[in-house]
PDB file of N, CA and C and ligand atoms in Angstrom:
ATOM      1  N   UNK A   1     -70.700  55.045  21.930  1.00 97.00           N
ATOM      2  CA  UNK A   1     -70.214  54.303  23.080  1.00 97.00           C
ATOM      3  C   UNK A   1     -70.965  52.985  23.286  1.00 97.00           C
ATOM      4  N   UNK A   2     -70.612  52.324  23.971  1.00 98.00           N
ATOM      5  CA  UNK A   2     -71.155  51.071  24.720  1.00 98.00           C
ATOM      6  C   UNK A   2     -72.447  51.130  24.765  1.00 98.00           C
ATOM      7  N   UNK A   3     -73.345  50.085  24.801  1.00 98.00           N
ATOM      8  CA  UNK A   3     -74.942  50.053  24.706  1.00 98.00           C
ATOM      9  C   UNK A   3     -75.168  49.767  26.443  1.00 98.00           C
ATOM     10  N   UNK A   4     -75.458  50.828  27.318  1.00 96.00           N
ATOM     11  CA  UNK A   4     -75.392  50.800  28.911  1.00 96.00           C
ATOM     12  C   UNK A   4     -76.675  48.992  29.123  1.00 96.00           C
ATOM     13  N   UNK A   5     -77.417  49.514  28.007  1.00 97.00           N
ATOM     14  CA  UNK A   5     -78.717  47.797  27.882  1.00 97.00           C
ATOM     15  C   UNK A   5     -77.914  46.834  27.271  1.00 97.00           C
ATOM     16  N   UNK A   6     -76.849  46.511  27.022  1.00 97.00           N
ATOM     17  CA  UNK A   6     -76.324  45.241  26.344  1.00 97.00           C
ATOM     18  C   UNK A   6     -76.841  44.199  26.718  1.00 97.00           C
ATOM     19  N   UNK A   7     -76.859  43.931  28.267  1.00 97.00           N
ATOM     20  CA  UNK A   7     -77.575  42.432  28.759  1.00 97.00           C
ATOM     21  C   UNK A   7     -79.357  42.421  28.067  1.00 97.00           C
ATOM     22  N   UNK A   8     -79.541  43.774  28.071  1.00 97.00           N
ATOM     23  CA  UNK A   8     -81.240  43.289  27.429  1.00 97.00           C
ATOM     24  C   UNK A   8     -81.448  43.232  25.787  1.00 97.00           C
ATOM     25  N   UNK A   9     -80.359  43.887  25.293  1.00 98.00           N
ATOM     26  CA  UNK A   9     -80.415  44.198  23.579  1.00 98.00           C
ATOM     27  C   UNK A   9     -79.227  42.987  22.939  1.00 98.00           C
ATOM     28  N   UNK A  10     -78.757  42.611  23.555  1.00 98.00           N
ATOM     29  CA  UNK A  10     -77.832  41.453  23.021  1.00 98.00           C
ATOM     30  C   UNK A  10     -77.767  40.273  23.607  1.00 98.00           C
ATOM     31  N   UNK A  11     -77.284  39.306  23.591  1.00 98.00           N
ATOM     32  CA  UNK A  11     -77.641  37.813  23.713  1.00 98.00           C
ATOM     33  C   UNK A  11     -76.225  37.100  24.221  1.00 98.00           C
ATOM     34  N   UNK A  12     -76.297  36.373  25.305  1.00 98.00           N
ATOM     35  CA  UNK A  12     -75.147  36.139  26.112  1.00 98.00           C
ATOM     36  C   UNK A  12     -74.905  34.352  25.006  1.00 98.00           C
ATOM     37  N   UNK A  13     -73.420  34.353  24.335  1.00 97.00           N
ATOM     38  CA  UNK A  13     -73.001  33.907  23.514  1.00 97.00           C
ATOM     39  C   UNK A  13     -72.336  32.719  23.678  1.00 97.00           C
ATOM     40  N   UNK A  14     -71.612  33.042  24.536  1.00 97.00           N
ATOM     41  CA  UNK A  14     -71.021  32.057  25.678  1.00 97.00           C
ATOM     42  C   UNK A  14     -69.547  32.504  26.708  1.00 97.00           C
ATOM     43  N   UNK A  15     -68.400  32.037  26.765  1.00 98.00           N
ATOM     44  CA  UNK A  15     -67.233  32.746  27.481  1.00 98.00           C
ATOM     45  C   UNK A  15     -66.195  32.612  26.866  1.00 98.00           C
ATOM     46  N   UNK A  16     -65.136  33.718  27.023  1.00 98.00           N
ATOM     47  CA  UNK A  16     -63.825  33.605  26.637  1.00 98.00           C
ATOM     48  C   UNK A  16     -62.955  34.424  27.905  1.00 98.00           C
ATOM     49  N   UNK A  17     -61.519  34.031  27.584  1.00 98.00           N
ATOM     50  CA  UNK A  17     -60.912  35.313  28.768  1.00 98.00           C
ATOM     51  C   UNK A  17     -61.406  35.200  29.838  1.00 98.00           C
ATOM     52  N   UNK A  18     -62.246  34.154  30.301  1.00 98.00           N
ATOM     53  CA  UNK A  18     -62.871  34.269  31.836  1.00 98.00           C
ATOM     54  C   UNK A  18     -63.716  35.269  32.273  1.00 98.00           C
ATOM     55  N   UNK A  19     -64.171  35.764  30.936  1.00 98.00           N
ATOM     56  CA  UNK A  19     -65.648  36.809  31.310  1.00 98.00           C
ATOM     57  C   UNK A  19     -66.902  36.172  30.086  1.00 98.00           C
ATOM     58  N   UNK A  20     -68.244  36.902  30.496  1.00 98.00           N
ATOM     59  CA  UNK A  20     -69.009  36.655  29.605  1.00 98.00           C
ATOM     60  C   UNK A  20     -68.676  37.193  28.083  1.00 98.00           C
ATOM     61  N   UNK A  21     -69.238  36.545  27.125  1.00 98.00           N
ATOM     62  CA  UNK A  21     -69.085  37.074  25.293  1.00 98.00           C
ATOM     63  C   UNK A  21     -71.060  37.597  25.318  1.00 98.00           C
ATOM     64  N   UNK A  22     -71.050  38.954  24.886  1.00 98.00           N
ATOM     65  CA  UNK A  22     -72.286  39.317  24.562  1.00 98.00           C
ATOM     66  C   UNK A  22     -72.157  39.574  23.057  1.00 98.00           C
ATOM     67  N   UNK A  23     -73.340  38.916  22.063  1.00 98.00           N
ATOM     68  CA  UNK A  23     -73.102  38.876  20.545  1.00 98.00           C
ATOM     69  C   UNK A  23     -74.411  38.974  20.182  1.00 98.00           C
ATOM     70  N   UNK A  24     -74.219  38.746  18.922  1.00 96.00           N
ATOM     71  CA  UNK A  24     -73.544  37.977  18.458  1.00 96.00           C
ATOM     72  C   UNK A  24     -72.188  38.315  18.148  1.00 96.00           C
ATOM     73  N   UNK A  25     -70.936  37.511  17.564  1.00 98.00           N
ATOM     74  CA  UNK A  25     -69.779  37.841  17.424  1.00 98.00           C
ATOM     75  C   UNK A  25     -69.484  37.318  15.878  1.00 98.00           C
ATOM     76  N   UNK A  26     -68.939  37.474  15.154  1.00 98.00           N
ATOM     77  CA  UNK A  26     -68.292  36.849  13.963  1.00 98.00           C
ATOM     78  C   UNK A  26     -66.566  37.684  13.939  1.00 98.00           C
ATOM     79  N   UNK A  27     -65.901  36.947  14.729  1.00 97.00           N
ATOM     80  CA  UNK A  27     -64.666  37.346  14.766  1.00 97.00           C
ATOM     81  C   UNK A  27     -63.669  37.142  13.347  1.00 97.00           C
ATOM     82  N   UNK A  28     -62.922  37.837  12.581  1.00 98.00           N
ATOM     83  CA  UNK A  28     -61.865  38.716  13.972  1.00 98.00           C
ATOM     84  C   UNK A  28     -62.684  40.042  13.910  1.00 98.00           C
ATOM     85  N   UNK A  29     -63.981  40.500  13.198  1.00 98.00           N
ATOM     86  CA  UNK A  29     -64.298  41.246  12.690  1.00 98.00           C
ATOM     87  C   UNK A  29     -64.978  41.919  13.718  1.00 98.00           C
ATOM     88  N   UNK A  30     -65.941  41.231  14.397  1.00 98.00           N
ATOM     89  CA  UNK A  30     -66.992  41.570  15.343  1.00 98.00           C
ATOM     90  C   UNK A  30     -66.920  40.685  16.429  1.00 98.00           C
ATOM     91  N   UNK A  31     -66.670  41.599  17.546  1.00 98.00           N
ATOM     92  CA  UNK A  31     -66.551  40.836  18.725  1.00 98.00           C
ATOM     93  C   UNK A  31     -67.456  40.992  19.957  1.00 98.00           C
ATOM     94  N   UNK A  32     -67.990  41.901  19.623  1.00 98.00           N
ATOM     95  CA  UNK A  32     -69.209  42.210  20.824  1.00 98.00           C
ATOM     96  C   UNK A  32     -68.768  42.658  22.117  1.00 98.00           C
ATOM     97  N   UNK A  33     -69.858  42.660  22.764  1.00 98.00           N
ATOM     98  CA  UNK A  33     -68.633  43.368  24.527  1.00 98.00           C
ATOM     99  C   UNK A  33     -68.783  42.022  25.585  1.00 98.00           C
ATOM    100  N   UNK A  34     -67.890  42.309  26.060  1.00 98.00           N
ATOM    101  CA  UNK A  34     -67.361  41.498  27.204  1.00 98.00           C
ATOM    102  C   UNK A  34     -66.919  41.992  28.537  1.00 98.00           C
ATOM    103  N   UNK A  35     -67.646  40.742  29.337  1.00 98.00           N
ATOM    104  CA  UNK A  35     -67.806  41.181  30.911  1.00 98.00           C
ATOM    105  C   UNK A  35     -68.877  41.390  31.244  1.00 98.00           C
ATOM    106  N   UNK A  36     -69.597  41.485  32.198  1.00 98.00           N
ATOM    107  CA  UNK A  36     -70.607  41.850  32.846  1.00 98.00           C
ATOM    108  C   UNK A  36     -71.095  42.867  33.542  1.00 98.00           C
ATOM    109  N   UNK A  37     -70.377  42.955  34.743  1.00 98.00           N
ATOM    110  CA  UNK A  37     -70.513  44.231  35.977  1.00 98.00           C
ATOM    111  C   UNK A  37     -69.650  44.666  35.733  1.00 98.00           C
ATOM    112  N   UNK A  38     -68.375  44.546  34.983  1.00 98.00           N
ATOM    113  CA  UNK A  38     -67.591  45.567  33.956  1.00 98.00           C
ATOM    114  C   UNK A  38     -67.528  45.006  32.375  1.00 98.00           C
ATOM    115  N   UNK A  39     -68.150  45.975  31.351  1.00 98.00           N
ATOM    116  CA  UNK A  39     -68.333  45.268  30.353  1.00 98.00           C
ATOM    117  C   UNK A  39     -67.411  46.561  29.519  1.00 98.00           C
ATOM    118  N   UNK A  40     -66.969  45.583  28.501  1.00 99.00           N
ATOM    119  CA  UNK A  40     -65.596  46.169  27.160  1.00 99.00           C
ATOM    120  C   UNK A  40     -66.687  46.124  25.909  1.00 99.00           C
ATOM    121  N   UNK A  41     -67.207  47.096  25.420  1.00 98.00           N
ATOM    122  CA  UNK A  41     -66.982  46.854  23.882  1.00 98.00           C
ATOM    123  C   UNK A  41     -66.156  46.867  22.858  1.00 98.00           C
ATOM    124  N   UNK A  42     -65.749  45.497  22.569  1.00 98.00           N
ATOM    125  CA  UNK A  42     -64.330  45.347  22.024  1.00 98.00           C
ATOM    126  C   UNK A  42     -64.386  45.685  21.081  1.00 98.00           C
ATOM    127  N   UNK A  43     -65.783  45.896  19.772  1.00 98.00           N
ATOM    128  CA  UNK A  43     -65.694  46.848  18.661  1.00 98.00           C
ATOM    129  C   UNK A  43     -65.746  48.339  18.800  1.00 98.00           C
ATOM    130  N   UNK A  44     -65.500  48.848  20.162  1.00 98.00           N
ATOM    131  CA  UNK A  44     -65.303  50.479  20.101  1.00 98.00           C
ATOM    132  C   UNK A  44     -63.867  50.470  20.626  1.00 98.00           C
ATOM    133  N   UNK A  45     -63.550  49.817  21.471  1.00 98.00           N
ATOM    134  CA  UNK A  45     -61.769  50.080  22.088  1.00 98.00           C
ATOM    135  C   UNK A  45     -61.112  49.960  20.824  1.00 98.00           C
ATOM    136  N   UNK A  46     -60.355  50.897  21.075  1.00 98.00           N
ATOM    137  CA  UNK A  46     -59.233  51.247  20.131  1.00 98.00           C
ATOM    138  C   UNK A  46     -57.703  51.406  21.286  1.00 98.00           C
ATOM    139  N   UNK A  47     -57.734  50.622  21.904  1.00 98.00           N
ATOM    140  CA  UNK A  47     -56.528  49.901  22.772  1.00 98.00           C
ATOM    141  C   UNK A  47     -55.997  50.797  23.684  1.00 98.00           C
ATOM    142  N   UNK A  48     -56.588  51.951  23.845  1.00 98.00           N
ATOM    143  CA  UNK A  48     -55.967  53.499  24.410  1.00 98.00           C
ATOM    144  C   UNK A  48     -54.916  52.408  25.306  1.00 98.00           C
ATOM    145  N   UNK A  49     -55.218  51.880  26.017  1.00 98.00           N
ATOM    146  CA  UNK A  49     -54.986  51.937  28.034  1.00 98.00           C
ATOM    147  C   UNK A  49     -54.929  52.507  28.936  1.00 98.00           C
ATOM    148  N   UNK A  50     -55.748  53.373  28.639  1.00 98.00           N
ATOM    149  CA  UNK A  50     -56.153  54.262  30.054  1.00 98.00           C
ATOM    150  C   UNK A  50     -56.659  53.707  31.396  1.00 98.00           C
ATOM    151  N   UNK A  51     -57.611  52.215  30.670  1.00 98.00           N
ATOM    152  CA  UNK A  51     -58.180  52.009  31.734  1.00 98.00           C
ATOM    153  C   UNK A  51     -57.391  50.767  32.756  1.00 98.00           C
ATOM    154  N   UNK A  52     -56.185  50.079  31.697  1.00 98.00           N
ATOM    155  CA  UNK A  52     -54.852  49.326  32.442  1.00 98.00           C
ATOM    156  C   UNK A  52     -54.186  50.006  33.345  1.00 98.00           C
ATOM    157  N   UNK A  53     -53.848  51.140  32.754  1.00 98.00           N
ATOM    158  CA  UNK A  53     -52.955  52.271  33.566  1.00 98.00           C
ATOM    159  C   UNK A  53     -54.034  52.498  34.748  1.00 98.00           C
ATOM    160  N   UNK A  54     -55.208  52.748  34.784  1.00 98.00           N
ATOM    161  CA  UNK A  54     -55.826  53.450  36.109  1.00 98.00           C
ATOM    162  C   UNK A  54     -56.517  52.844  36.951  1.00 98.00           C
ATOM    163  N   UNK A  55     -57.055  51.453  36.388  1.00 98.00           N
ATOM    164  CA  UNK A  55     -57.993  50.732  37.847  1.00 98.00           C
ATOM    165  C   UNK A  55     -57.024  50.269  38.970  1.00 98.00           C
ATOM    166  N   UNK A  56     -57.476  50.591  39.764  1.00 98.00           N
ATOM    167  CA  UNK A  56     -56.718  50.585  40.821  1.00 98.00           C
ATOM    168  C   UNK A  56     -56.770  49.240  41.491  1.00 98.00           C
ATOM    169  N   UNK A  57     -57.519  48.506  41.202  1.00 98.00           N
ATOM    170  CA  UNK A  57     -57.171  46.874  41.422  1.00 98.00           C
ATOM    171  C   UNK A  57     -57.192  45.934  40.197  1.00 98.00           C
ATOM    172  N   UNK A  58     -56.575  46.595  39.131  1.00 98.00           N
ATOM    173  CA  UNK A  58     -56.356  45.828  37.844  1.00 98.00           C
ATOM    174  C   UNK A  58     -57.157  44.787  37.523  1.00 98.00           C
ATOM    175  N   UNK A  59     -57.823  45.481  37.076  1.00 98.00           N
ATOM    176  CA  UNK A  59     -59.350  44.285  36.447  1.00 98.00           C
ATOM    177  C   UNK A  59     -58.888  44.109  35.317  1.00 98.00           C
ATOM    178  N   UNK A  60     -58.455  45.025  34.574  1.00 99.00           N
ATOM    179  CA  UNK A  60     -57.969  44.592  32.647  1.00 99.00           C
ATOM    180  C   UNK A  60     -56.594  43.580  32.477  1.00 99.00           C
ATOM    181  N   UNK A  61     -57.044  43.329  31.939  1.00 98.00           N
ATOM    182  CA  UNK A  61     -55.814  42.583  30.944  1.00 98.00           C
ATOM    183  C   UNK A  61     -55.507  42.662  29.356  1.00 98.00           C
ATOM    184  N   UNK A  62     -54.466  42.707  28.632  1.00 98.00           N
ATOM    185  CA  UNK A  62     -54.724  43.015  27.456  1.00 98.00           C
ATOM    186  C   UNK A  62     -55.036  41.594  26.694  1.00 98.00           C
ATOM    187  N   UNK A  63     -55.878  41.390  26.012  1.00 98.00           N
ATOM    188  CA  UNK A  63     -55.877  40.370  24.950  1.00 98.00           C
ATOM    189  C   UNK A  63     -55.658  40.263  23.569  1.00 98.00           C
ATOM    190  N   UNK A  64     -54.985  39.712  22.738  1.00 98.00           N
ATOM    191  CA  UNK A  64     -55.137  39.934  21.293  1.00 98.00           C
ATOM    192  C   UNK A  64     -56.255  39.634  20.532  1.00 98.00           C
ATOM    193  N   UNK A  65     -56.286  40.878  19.606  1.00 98.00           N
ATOM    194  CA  UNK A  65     -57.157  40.293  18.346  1.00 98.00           C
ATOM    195  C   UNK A  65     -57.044  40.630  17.389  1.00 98.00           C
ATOM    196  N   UNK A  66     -55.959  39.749  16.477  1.00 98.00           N
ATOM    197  CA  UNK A  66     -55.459  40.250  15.356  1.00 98.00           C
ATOM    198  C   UNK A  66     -56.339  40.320  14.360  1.00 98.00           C
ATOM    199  N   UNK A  67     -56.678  41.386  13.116  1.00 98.00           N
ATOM    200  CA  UNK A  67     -57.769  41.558  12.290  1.00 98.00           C
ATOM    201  C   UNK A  67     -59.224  42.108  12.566  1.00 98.00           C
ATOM    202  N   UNK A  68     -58.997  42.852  14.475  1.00 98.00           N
ATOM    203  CA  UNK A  68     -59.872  43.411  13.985  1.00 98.00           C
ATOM    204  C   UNK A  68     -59.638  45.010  13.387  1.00 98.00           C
ATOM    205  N   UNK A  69     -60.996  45.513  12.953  1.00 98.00           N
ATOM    206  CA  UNK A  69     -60.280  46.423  12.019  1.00 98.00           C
ATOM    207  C   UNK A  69     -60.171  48.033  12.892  1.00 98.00           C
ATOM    208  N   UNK A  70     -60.448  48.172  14.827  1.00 98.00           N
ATOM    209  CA  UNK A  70     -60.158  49.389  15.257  1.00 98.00           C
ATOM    210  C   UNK A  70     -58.565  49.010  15.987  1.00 98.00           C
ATOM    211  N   UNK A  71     -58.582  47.849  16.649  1.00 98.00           N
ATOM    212  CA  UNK A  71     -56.767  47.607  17.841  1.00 98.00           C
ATOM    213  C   UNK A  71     -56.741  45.805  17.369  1.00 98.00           C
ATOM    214  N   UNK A  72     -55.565  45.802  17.227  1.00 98.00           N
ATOM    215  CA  UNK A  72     -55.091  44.537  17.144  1.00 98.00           C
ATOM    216  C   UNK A  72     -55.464  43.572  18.452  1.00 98.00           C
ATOM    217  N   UNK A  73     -55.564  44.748  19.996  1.00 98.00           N
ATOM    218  CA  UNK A  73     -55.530  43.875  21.304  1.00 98.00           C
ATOM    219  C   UNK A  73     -56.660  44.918  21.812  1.00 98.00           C
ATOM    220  N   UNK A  74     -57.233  44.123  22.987  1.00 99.00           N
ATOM    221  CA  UNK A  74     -58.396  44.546  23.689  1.00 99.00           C
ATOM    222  C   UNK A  74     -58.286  44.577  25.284  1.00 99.00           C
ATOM    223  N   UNK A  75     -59.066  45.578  25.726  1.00 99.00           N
ATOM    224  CA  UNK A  75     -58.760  45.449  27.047  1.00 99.00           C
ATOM    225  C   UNK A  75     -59.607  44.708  27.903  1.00 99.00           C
ATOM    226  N   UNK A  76     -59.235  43.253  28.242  1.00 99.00           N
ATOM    227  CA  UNK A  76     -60.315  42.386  28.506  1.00 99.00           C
ATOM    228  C   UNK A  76     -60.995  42.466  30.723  1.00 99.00           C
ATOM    229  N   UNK A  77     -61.959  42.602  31.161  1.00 99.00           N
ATOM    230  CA  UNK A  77     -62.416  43.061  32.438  1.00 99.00           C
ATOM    231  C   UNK A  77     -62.295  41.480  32.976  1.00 99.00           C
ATOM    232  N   UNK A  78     -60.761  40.585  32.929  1.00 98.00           N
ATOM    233  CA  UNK A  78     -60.709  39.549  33.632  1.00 98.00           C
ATOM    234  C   UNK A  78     -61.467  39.579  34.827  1.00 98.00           C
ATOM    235  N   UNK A  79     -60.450  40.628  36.076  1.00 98.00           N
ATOM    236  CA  UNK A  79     -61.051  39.906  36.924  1.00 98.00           C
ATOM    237  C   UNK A  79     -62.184  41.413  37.671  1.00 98.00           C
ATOM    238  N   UNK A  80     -62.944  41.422  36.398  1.00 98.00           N
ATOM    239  CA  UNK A  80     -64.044  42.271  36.898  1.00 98.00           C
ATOM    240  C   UNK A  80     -64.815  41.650  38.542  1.00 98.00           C
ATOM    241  N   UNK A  81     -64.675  40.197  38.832  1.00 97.00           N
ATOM    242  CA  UNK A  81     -65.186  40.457  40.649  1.00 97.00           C
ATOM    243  C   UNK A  81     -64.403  41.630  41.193  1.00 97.00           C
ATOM    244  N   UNK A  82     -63.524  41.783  41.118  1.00 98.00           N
ATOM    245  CA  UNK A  82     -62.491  42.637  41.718  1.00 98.00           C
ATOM    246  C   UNK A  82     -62.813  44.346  42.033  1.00 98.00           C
ATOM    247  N   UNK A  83     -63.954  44.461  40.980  1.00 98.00           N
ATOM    248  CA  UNK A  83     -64.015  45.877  40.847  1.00 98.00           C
ATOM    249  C   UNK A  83     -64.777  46.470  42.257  1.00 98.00           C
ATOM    250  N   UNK A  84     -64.278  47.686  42.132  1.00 98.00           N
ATOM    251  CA  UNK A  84     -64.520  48.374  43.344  1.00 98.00           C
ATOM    252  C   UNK A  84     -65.894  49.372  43.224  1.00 98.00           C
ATOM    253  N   UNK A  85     -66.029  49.501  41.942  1.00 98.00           N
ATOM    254  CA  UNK A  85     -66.947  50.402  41.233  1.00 98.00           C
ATOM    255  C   UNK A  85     -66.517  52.042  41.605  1.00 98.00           C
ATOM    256  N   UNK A  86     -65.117  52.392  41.179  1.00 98.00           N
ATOM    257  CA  UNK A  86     -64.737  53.867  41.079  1.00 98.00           C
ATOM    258  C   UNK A  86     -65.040  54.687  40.035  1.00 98.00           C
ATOM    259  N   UNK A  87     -65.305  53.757  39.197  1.00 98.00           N
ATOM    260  CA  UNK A  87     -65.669  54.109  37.846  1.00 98.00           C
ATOM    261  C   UNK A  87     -64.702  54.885  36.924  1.00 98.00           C
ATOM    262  N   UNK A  88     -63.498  54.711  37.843  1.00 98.00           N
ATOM    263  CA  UNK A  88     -62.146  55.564  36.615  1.00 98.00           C
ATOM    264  C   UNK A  88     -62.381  55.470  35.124  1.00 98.00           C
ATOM    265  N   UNK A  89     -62.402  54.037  35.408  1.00 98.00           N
ATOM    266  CA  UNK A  89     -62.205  53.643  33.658  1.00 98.00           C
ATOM    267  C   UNK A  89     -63.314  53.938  32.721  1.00 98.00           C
ATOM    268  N   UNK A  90     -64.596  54.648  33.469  1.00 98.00           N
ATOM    269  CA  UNK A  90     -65.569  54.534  32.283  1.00 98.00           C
ATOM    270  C   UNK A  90     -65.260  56.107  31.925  1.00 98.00           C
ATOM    271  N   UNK A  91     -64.238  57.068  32.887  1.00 98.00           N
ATOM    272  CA  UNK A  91     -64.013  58.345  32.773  1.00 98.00           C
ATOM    273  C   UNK A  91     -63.135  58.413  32.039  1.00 98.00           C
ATOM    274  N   UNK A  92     -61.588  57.602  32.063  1.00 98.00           N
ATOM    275  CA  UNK A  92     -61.085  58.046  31.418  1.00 98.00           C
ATOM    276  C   UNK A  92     -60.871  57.272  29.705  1.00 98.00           C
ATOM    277  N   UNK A  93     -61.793  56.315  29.721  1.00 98.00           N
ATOM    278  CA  UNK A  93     -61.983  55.707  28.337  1.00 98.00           C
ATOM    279  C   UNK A  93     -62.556  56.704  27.496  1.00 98.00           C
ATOM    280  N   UNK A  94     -61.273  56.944  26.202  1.00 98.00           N
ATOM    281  CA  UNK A  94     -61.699  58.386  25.324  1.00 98.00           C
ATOM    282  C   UNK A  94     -62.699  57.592  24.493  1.00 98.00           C
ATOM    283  N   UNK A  95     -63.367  56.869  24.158  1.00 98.00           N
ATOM    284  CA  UNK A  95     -64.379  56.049  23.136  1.00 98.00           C
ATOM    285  C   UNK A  95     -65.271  55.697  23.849  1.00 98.00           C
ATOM    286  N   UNK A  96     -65.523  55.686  25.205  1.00 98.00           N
ATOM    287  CA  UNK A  96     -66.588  55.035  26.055  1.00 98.00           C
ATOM    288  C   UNK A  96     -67.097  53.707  25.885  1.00 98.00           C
ATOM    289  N   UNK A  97     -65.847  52.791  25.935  1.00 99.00           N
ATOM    290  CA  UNK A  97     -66.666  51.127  25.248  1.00 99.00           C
ATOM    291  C   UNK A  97     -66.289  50.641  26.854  1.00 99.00           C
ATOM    292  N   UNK A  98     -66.555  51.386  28.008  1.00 98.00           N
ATOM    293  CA  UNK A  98     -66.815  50.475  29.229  1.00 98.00           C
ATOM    294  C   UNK A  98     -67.938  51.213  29.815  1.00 98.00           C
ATOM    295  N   UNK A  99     -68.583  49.796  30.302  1.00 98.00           N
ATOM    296  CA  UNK A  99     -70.047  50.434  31.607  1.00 98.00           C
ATOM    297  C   UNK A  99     -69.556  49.524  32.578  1.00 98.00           C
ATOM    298  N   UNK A 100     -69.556  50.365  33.371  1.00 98.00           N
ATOM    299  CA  UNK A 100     -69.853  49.368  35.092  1.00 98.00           C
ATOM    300  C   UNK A 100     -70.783  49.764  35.893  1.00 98.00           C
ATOM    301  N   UNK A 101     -71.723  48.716  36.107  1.00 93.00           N
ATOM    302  CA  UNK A 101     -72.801  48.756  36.878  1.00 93.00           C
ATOM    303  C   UNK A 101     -72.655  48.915  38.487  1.00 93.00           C
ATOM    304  N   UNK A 102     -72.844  49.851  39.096  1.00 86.00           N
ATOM    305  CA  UNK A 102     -72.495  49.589  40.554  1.00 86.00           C
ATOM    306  C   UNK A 102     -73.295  48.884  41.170  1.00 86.00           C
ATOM    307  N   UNK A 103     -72.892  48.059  42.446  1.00 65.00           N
ATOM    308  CA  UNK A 103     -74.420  47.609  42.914  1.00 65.00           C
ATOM    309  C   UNK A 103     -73.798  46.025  42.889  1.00 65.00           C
TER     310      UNK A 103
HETATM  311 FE1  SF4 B   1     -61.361  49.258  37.906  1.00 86.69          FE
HETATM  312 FE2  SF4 B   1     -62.768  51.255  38.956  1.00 86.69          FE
HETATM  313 FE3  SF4 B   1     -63.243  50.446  36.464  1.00 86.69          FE
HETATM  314 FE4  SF4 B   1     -63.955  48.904  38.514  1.00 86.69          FE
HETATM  315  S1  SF4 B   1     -64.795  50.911  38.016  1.00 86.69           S
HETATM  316  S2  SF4 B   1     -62.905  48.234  36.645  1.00 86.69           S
HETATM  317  S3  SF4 B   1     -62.294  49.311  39.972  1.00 86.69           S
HETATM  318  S4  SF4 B   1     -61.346  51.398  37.208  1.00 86.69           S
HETATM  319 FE1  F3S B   2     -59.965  50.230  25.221  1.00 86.69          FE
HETATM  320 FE2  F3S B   2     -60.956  52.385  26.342  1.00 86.69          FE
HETATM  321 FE3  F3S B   2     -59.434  50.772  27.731  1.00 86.69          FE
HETATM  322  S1  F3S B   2     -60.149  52.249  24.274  1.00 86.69           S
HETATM  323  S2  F3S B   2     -58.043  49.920  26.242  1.00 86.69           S
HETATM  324  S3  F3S B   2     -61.423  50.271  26.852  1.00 86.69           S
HETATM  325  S4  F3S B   2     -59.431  52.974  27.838  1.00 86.69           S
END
């Protein structure tokens, strides 16, 4: 799953999608996780949408990424201000590539 230390073990890269890029990245291959106070590891999602279908104030959005080698598209934590911290999505993500920090 997701590295819960990403902000201390990885290196803020710059932005895409209107959230932070934590990397390094060498796309389409490696993309690192994204977001902050809701963060995606876009090399563990494998596109379920569990967590589109269930936040209840729609923080995800889908994004493409063709070539990489687990989902063509990712579930990106646009408008992670939004989050409420219910933590659905880190429950029902079957791969665990989301952390949200409450607080
Ligand atoms: Fe949405 Fe809840 Fe996940 Fe926040 S913790 S992104 S509100 S499902
Ligand atoms: Fe991806 Fe998990 Fe959502 S696999 S699409 S982050 S439920």
């Amino acid at each position: 799953g997701i590295d819960p230390n990403f902000e201390r073990n990885l290196e803020r890269t710059g932005e895409e999608h209107d959230v932070d890029v934590w990397g390094p990245v060498e796309p389409p291959e490696k993309l690192g996780v994204r977001g902050t106070h809701v963060a995606v590891d876009f090399d563990i999602c494998l596109a379920d949408g569990a967590c589109l279908e269930d936040c209840p104030v729609d923080v995800f959005d889908w994004v493409d990424t063709p070539g990489h080698p687990e989902s063509d598209r990712k579930a990106n934590p646009t408008d992670e201000d939004q989050c409420i911290d219910c933590m659905l999505c880190v429950d029902v993500c079957p791969v665990d590539a989301i952390d949200v920090d409450p607080g």
